[in-house]
Short mmCIF file of C-alpha atoms and ligand atoms in Angstrom, two decimals:
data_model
loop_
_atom_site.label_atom_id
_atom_site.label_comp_id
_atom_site.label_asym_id
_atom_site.label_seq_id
_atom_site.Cartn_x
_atom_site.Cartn_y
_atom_site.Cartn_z
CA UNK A 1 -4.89 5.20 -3.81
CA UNK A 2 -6.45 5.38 -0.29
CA UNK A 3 -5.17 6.20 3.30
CA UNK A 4 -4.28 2.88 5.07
CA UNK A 5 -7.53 1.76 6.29
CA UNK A 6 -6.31 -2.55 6.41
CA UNK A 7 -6.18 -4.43 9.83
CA UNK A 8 -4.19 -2.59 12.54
CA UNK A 9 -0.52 -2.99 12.34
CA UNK A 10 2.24 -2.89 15.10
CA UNK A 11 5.71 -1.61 14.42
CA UNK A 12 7.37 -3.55 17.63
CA UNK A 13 11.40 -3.61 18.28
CA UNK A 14 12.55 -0.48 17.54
CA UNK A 15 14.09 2.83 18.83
CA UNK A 16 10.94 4.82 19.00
CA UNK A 17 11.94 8.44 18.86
CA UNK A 18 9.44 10.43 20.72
CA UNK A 19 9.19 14.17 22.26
CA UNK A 20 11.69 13.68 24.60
CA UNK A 21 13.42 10.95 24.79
CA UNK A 22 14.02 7.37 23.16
CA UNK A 23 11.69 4.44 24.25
CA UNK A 24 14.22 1.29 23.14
CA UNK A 25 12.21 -0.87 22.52
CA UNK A 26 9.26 0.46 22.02
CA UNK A 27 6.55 0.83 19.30
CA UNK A 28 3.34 1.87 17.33
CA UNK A 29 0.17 0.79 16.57
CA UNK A 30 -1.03 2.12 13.12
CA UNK A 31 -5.16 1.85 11.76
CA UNK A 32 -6.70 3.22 9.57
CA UNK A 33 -3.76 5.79 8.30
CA UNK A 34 -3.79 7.04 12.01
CA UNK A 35 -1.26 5.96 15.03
CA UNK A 36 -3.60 4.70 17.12
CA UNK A 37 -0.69 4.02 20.06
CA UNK A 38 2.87 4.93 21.02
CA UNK A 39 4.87 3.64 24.25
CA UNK A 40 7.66 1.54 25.29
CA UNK A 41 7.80 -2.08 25.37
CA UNK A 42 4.93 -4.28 23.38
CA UNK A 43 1.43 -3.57 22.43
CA UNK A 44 -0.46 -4.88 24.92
CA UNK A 45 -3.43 -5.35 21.65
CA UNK A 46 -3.47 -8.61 19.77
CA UNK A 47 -2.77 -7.46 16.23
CA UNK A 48 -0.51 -8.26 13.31
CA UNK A 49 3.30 -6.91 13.93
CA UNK A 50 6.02 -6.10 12.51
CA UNK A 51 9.88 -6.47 14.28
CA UNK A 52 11.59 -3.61 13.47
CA UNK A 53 14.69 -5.27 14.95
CA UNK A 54 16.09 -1.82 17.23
CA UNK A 55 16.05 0.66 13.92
CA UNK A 56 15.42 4.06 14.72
CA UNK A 57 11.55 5.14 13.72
CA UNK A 58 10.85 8.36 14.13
CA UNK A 59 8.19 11.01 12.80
CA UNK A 60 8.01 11.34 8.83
CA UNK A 61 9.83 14.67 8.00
CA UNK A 62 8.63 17.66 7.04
CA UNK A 63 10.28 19.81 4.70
CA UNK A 64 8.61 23.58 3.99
CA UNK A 65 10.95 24.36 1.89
CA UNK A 66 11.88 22.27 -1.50
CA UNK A 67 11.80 22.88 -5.10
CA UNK A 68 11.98 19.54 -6.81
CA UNK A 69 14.28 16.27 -6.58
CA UNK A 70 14.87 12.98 -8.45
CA UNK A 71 14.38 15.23 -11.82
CA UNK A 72 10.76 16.03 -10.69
CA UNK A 73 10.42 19.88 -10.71
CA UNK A 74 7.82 21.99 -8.29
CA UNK A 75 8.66 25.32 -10.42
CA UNK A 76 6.45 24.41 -13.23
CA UNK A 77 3.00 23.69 -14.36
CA UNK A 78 3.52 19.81 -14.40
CA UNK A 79 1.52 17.33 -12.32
CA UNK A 80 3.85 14.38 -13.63
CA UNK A 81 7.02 16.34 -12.36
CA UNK A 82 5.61 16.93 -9.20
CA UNK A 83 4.84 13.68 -8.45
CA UNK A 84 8.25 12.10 -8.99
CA UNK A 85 9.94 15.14 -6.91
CA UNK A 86 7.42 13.58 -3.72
CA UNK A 87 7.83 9.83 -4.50
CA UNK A 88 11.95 11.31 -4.78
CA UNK A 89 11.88 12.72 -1.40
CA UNK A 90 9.60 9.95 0.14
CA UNK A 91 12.42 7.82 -0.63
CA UNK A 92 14.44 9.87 1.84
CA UNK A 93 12.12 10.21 4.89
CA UNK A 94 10.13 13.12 3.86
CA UNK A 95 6.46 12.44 4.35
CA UNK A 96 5.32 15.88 4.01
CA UNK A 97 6.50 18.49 1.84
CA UNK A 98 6.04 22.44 1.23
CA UNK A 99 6.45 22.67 -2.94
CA UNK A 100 8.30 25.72 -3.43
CA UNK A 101 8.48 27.88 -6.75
CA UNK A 102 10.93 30.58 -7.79
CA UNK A 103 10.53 33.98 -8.70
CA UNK A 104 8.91 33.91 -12.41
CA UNK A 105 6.21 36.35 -14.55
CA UNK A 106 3.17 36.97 -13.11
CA UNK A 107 1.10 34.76 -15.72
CA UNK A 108 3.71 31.78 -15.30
CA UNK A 109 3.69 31.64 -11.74
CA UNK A 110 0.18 31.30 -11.40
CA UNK A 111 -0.08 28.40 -13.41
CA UNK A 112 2.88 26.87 -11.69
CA UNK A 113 0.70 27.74 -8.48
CA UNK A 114 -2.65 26.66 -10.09
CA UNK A 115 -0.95 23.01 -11.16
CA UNK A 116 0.64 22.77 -7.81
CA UNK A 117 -2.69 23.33 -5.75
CA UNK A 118 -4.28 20.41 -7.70
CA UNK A 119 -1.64 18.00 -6.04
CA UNK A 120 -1.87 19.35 -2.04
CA UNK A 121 -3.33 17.26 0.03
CA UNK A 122 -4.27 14.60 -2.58
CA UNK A 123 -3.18 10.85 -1.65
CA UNK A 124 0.24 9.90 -3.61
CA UNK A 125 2.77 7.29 -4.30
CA UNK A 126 5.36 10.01 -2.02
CA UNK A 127 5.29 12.24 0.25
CA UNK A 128 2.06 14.49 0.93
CA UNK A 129 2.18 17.72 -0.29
CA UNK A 130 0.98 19.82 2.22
CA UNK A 131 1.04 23.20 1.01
CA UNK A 132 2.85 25.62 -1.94
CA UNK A 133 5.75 28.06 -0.62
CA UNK A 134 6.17 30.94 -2.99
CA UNK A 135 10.02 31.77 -2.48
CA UNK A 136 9.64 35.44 -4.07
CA UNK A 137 9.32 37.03 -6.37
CA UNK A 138 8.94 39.69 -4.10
CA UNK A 139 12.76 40.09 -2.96
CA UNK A 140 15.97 41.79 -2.78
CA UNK A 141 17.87 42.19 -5.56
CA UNK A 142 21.12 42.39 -4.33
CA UNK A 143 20.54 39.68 -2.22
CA UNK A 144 19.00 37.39 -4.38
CA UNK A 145 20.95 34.57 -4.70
CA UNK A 146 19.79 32.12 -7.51
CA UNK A 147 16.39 34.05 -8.29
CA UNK A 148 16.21 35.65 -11.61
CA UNK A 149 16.81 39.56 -11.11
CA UNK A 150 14.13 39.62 -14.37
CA UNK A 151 11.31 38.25 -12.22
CA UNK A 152 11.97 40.49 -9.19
CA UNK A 153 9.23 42.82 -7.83
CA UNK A 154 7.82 44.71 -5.37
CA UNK A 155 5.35 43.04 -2.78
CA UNK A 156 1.96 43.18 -4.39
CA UNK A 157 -1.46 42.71 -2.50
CA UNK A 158 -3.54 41.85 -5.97
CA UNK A 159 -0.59 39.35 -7.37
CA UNK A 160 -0.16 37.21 -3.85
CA UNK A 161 -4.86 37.08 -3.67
CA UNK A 162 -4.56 35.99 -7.44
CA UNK A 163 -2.32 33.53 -6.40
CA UNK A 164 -3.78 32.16 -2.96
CA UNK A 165 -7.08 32.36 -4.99
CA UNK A 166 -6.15 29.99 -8.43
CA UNK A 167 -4.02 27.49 -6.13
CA UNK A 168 -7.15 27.31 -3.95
CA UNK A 169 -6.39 28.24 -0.96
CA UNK A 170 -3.08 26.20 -0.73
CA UNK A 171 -0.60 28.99 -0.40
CA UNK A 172 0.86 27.89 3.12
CA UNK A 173 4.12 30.14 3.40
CA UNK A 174 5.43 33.08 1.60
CA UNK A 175 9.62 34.14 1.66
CA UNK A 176 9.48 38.26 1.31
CA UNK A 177 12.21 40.83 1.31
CA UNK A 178 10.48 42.77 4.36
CA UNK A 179 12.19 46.23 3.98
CA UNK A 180 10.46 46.47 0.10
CA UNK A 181 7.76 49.24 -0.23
CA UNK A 182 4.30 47.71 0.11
CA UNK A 183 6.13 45.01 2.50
CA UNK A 184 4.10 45.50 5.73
CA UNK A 185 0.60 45.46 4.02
CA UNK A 186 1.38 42.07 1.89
CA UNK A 187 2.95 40.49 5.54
CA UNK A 188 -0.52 41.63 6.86
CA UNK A 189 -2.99 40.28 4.11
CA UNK A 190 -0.86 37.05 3.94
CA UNK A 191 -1.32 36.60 7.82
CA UNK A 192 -5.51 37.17 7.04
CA UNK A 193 -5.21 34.32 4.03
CA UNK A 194 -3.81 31.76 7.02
CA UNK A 195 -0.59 31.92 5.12
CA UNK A 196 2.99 32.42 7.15
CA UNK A 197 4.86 35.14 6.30
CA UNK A 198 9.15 34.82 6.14
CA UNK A 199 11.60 36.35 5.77
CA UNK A 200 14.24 35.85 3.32
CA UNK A 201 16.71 36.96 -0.04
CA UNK A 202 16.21 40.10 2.21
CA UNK A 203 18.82 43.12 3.07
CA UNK A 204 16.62 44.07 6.18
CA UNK A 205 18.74 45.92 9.00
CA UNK A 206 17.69 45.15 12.40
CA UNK A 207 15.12 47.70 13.00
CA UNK A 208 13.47 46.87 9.69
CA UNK A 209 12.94 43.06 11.01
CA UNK A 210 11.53 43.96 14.54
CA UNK A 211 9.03 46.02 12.50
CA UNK A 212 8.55 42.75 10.04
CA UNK A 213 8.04 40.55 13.43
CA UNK A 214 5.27 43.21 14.31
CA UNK A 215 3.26 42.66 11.13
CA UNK A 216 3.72 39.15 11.23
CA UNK A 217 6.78 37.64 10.11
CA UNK A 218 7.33 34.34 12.35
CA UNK A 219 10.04 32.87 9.94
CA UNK A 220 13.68 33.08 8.33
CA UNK A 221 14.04 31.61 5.13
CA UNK A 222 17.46 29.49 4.88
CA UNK A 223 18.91 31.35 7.57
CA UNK A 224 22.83 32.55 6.58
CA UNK A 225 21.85 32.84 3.20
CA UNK A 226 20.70 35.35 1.25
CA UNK A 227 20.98 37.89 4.04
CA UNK A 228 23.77 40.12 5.25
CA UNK A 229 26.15 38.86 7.36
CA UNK A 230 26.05 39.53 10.93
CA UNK A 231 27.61 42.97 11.79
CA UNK A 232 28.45 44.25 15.51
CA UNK A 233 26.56 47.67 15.49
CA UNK A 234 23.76 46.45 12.23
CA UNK A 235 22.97 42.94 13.09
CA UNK A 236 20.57 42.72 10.21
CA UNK A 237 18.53 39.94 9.07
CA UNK A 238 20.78 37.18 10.24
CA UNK A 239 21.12 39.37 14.32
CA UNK A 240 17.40 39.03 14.19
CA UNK A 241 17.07 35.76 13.75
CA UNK A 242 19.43 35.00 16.06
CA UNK A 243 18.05 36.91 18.65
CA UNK A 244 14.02 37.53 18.23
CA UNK A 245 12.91 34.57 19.95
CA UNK A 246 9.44 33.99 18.15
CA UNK A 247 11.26 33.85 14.37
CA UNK A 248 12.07 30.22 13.03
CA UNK A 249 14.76 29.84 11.16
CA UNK A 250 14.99 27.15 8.39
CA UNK A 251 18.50 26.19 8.27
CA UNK A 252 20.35 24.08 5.00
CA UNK A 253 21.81 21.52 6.44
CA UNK A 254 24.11 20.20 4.15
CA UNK A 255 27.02 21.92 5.10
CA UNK A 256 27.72 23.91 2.01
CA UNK A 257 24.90 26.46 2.12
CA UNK A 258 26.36 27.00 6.25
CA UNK A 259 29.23 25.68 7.84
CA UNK A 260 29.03 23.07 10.78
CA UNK A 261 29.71 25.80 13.58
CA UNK A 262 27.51 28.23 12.00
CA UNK A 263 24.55 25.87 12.17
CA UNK A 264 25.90 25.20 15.69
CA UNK A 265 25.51 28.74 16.63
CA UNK A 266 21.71 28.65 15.26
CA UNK A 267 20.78 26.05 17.14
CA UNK A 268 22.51 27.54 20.72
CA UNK A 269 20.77 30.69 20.17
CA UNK A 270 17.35 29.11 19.15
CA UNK A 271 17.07 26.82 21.03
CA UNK A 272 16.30 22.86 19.28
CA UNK A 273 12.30 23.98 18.98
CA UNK A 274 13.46 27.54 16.86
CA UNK A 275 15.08 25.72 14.02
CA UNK A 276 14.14 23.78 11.12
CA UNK A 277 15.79 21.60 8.62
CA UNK A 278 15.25 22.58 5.12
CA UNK A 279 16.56 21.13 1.81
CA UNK A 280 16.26 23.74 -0.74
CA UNK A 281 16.86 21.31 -2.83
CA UNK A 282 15.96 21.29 -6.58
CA UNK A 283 15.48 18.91 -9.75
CA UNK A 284 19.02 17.82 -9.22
CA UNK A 285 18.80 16.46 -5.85
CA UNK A 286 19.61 12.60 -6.59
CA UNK A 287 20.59 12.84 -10.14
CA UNK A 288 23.68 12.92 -11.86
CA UNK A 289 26.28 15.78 -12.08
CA UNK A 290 25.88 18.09 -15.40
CA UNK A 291 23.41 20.86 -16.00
CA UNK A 292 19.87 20.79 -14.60
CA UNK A 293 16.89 23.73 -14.62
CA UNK A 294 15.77 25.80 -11.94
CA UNK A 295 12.62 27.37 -12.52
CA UNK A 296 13.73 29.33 -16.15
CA UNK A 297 17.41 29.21 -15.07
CA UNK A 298 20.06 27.09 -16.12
CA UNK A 299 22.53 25.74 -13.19
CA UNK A 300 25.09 23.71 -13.00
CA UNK A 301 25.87 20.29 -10.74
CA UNK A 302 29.47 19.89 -10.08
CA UNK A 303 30.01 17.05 -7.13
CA UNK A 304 26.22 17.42 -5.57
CA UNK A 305 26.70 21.51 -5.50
CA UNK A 306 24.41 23.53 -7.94
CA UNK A 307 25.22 26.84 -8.60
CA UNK A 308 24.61 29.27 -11.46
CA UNK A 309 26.80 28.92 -14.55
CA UNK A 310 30.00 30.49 -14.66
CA UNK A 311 29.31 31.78 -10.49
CA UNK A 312 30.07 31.44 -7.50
CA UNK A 313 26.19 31.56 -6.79
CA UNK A 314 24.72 28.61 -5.27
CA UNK A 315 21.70 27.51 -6.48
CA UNK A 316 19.77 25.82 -4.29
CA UNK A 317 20.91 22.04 -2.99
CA UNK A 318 20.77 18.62 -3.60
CA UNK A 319 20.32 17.36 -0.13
CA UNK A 320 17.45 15.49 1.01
CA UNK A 321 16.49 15.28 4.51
CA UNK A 322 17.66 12.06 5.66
CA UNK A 323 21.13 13.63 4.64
CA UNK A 324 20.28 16.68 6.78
CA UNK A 325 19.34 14.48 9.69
CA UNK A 326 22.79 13.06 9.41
CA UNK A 327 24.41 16.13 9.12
CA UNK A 328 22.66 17.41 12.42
CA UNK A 329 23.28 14.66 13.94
CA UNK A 330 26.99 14.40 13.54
CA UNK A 331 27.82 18.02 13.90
CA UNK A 332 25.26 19.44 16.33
CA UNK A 333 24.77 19.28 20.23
CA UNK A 334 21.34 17.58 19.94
CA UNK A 335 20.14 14.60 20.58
CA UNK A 336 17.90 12.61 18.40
CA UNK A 337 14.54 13.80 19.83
CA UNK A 338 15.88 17.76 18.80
CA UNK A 339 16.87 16.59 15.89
CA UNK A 340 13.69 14.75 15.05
CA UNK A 341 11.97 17.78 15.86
CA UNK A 342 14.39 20.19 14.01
CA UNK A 343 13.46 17.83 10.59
CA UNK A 344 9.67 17.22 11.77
CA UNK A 345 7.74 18.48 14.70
CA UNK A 346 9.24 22.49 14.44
CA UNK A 347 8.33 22.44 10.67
CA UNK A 348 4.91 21.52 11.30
CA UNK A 349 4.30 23.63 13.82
CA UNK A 350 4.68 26.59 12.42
CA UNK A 351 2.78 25.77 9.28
CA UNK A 352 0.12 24.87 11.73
CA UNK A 353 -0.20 21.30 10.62
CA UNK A 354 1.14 20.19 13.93
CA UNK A 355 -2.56 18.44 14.97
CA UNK A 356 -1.95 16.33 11.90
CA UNK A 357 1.53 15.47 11.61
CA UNK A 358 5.09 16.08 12.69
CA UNK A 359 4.98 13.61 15.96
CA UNK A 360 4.73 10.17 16.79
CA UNK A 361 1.38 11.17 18.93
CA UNK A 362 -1.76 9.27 19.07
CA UNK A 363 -4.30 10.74 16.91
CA UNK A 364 -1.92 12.01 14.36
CA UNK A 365 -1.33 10.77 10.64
CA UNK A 366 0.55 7.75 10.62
CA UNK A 367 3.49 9.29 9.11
CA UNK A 368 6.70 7.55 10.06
CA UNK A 369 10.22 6.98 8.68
CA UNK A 370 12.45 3.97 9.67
CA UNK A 371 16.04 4.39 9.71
CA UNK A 372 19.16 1.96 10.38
CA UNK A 373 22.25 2.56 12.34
CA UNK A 374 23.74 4.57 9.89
CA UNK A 375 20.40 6.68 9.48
CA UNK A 376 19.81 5.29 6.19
CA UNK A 377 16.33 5.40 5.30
CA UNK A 378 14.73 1.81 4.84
CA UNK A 379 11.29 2.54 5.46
CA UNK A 380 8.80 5.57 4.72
CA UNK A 381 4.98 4.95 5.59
CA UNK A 382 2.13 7.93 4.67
CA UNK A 383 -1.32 7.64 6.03
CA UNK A 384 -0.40 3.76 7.50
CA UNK A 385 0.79 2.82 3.53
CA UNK A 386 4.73 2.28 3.13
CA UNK A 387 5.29 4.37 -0.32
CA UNK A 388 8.93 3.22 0.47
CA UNK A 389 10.15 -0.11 1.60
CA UNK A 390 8.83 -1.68 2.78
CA UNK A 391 10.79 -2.14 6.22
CA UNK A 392 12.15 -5.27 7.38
CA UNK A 393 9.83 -7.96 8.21
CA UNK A 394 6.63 -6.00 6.80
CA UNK A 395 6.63 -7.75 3.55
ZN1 ZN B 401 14.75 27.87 -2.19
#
């Protein structure tokens, strides 16, 4: 499997969803796994289209944040399973992905993380997996949701170099409980490896995140959850994010993980370009109620929620992000350029993959994702190929 690299192809006809506004119609001109032109009305180039008869088409998301889907599983050493949780997620928009493990033993983790850097960046049948996001195990315990309290340490230099260092160099983002000893010197050697520190599963106060901004923290993990609420006089994790204008905060948006008017309130103090739609979601996203694995623990699916056995602990989500566009859409005061950025542009900004995708711009990988009135997903092209669809007309 190669990057698109056929005769250039139009997409003509549809609501092109750009930076700032909507060009209806308007289009682009894909070659060679690139867009080679965006703008409103027809191509003015003689070359093969496709009507996409006024759906929406809008930048492939990008999701830093997911642990599996469709039964495929990134918490484990097994290329197989990763590849059907990124042909699972292509399926709903996603066209690049951040595969995300769980807090495990040292010796297990790396070869979760060793298996996983085999797949980044290699051409698939799904969406591209553009980097690994280990979500601990250096966190809180008392605020540590779904992560097995076994596997919880403190920060540790040598374990996080081992770990950049056997998934070869594809450790992109790291979620840390920044008020653990040894905190401030893992934020900085994480910053040196090029990989983005957040914040998250964390019981920071205030002060102890304005000192995790100053070594280098940019983002909060799954904002609302796994934190301490917001208190008047300790604001805490969650007053931090809200206020410290250069943190991102991934949000779940799939309105169990945060309720509608508490994503609302994110996205009035951030800003549309300070949050990010995450799924969290794990093995279960897409498959059937019952009991499903997260990393080594066992969680249940009653009516799409997971949460640990016998608990009141969720445990992680099955959304995808096509859902989570929806879910912005319908509940938030943002149009559909903020909300394509909140699901693509924001995301790949601040892993620093924004040259290569997250927009509709010239240059950029030809990463796209066609959606009908009811935001359905009927289309999902990587590198100029359609791994889903294909869209109307194309075929
Ligand atoms: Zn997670």
């Amino acid at each position: 499997v190669t990057d698109g690299s056929s005769a250039p192809l139009a997409l003509v006809g549809a609501r092109v969803v750009a930076d700032h506004d909507v060009l209806d119609p308007g289009h682009v001109v894909v070659a060679d796994g690139r867009i080679r032109s965006a703008g409103a009305g027809e191509p003015h180039e003689a070359v093969e289209r496709v009507d996409l008869g006024r759906a929406w088409l809008l930048p492939g998301f990008v999701d830093p944040h997911v642990h599996g889907g469709g039964g495929g599983d990134f918490t484990r050493a097994d290329p197989a399973s990763h590849a059907r949780a990124a042909a699972f997620h292509a399926r709903h928009g996603t066209t690049s992905l951040v595969a995300t493990t769980v807090s495990a033993g040292a010796a297990e983790l790396r070869a979760t993380v060793a298996a996983l850097g085999g797949v980044v960046d290699r051409p698939s049948q799904g969406a591209r997996v553009v980097g690994i996001h280990l979500e601990g195990p250096f966190l809180c315990e008392s605020r540590r949701g779904a992560q097995d309290p076994a596997h919880l340490r403190p920060p540790d230099v040598g374990e996080l170099e081992r770990l950049a260092d056997v998934s070869g160099g594809a450790v992109s983002l790291i979620t840390l409980a920044p008020e653990l000893p040894g905190a401030t010197a893992l934020i900085r050697r994480a910053r040196q490896l090029g990989i983005v520190a957040a914040a998250g599963h964390t019981d920071a106060t205030y002060a102890q995140m304005l000192a995790a901004r100053d070594a280098g923290v940019a983002v909060v993990t799954h904002t609302y959850n796994g934190m301490r609420g917001l208190h008047h006089r300790e604001p805490g994790a969650l007053g931090a994010a809200l206020d410290l204008g250069e943190l991102t905060c991934e949000v779940i948006a799939d309105l169990v993980h945060a309720h509608p008017a508490a994503i609302r309130l994110l996205v009035r103090a951030k800003g549309p370009h300070g949050v990010v739609l995450v799924t969290d979601a794990i093995s279960a996203a897409g498959m059937p109620d019952g009991s499903h694995s997260l990393g080594g623990s066992q969680v249940e699916v009653v009516d799409g929620q997971a949460r640990l056995p016998d608990s009141d602990t969720i445990a992680g989500s099955t959304v995808t992000m096509d859902a989570a566009v929806r879910n912005a859409v319908a509940h938030l005061p943002a149009d559909m350029p903020q909300v394509s950025r909140m699901a693509s542009g924001n995301a790949a900004r601040l892993l620093g993959v924004d040259g290569d995708v997250g927009r509709g711009a010239p240059g950029l990988r030809a990463d796209l994702v066609v959606l009908d009135d009811a935001l359905a997903v009927t289309g999902t092209m990587v590198g100029g190929r359609w791994v889903h669809g294909p869209a109307p007309g194309s075929g």
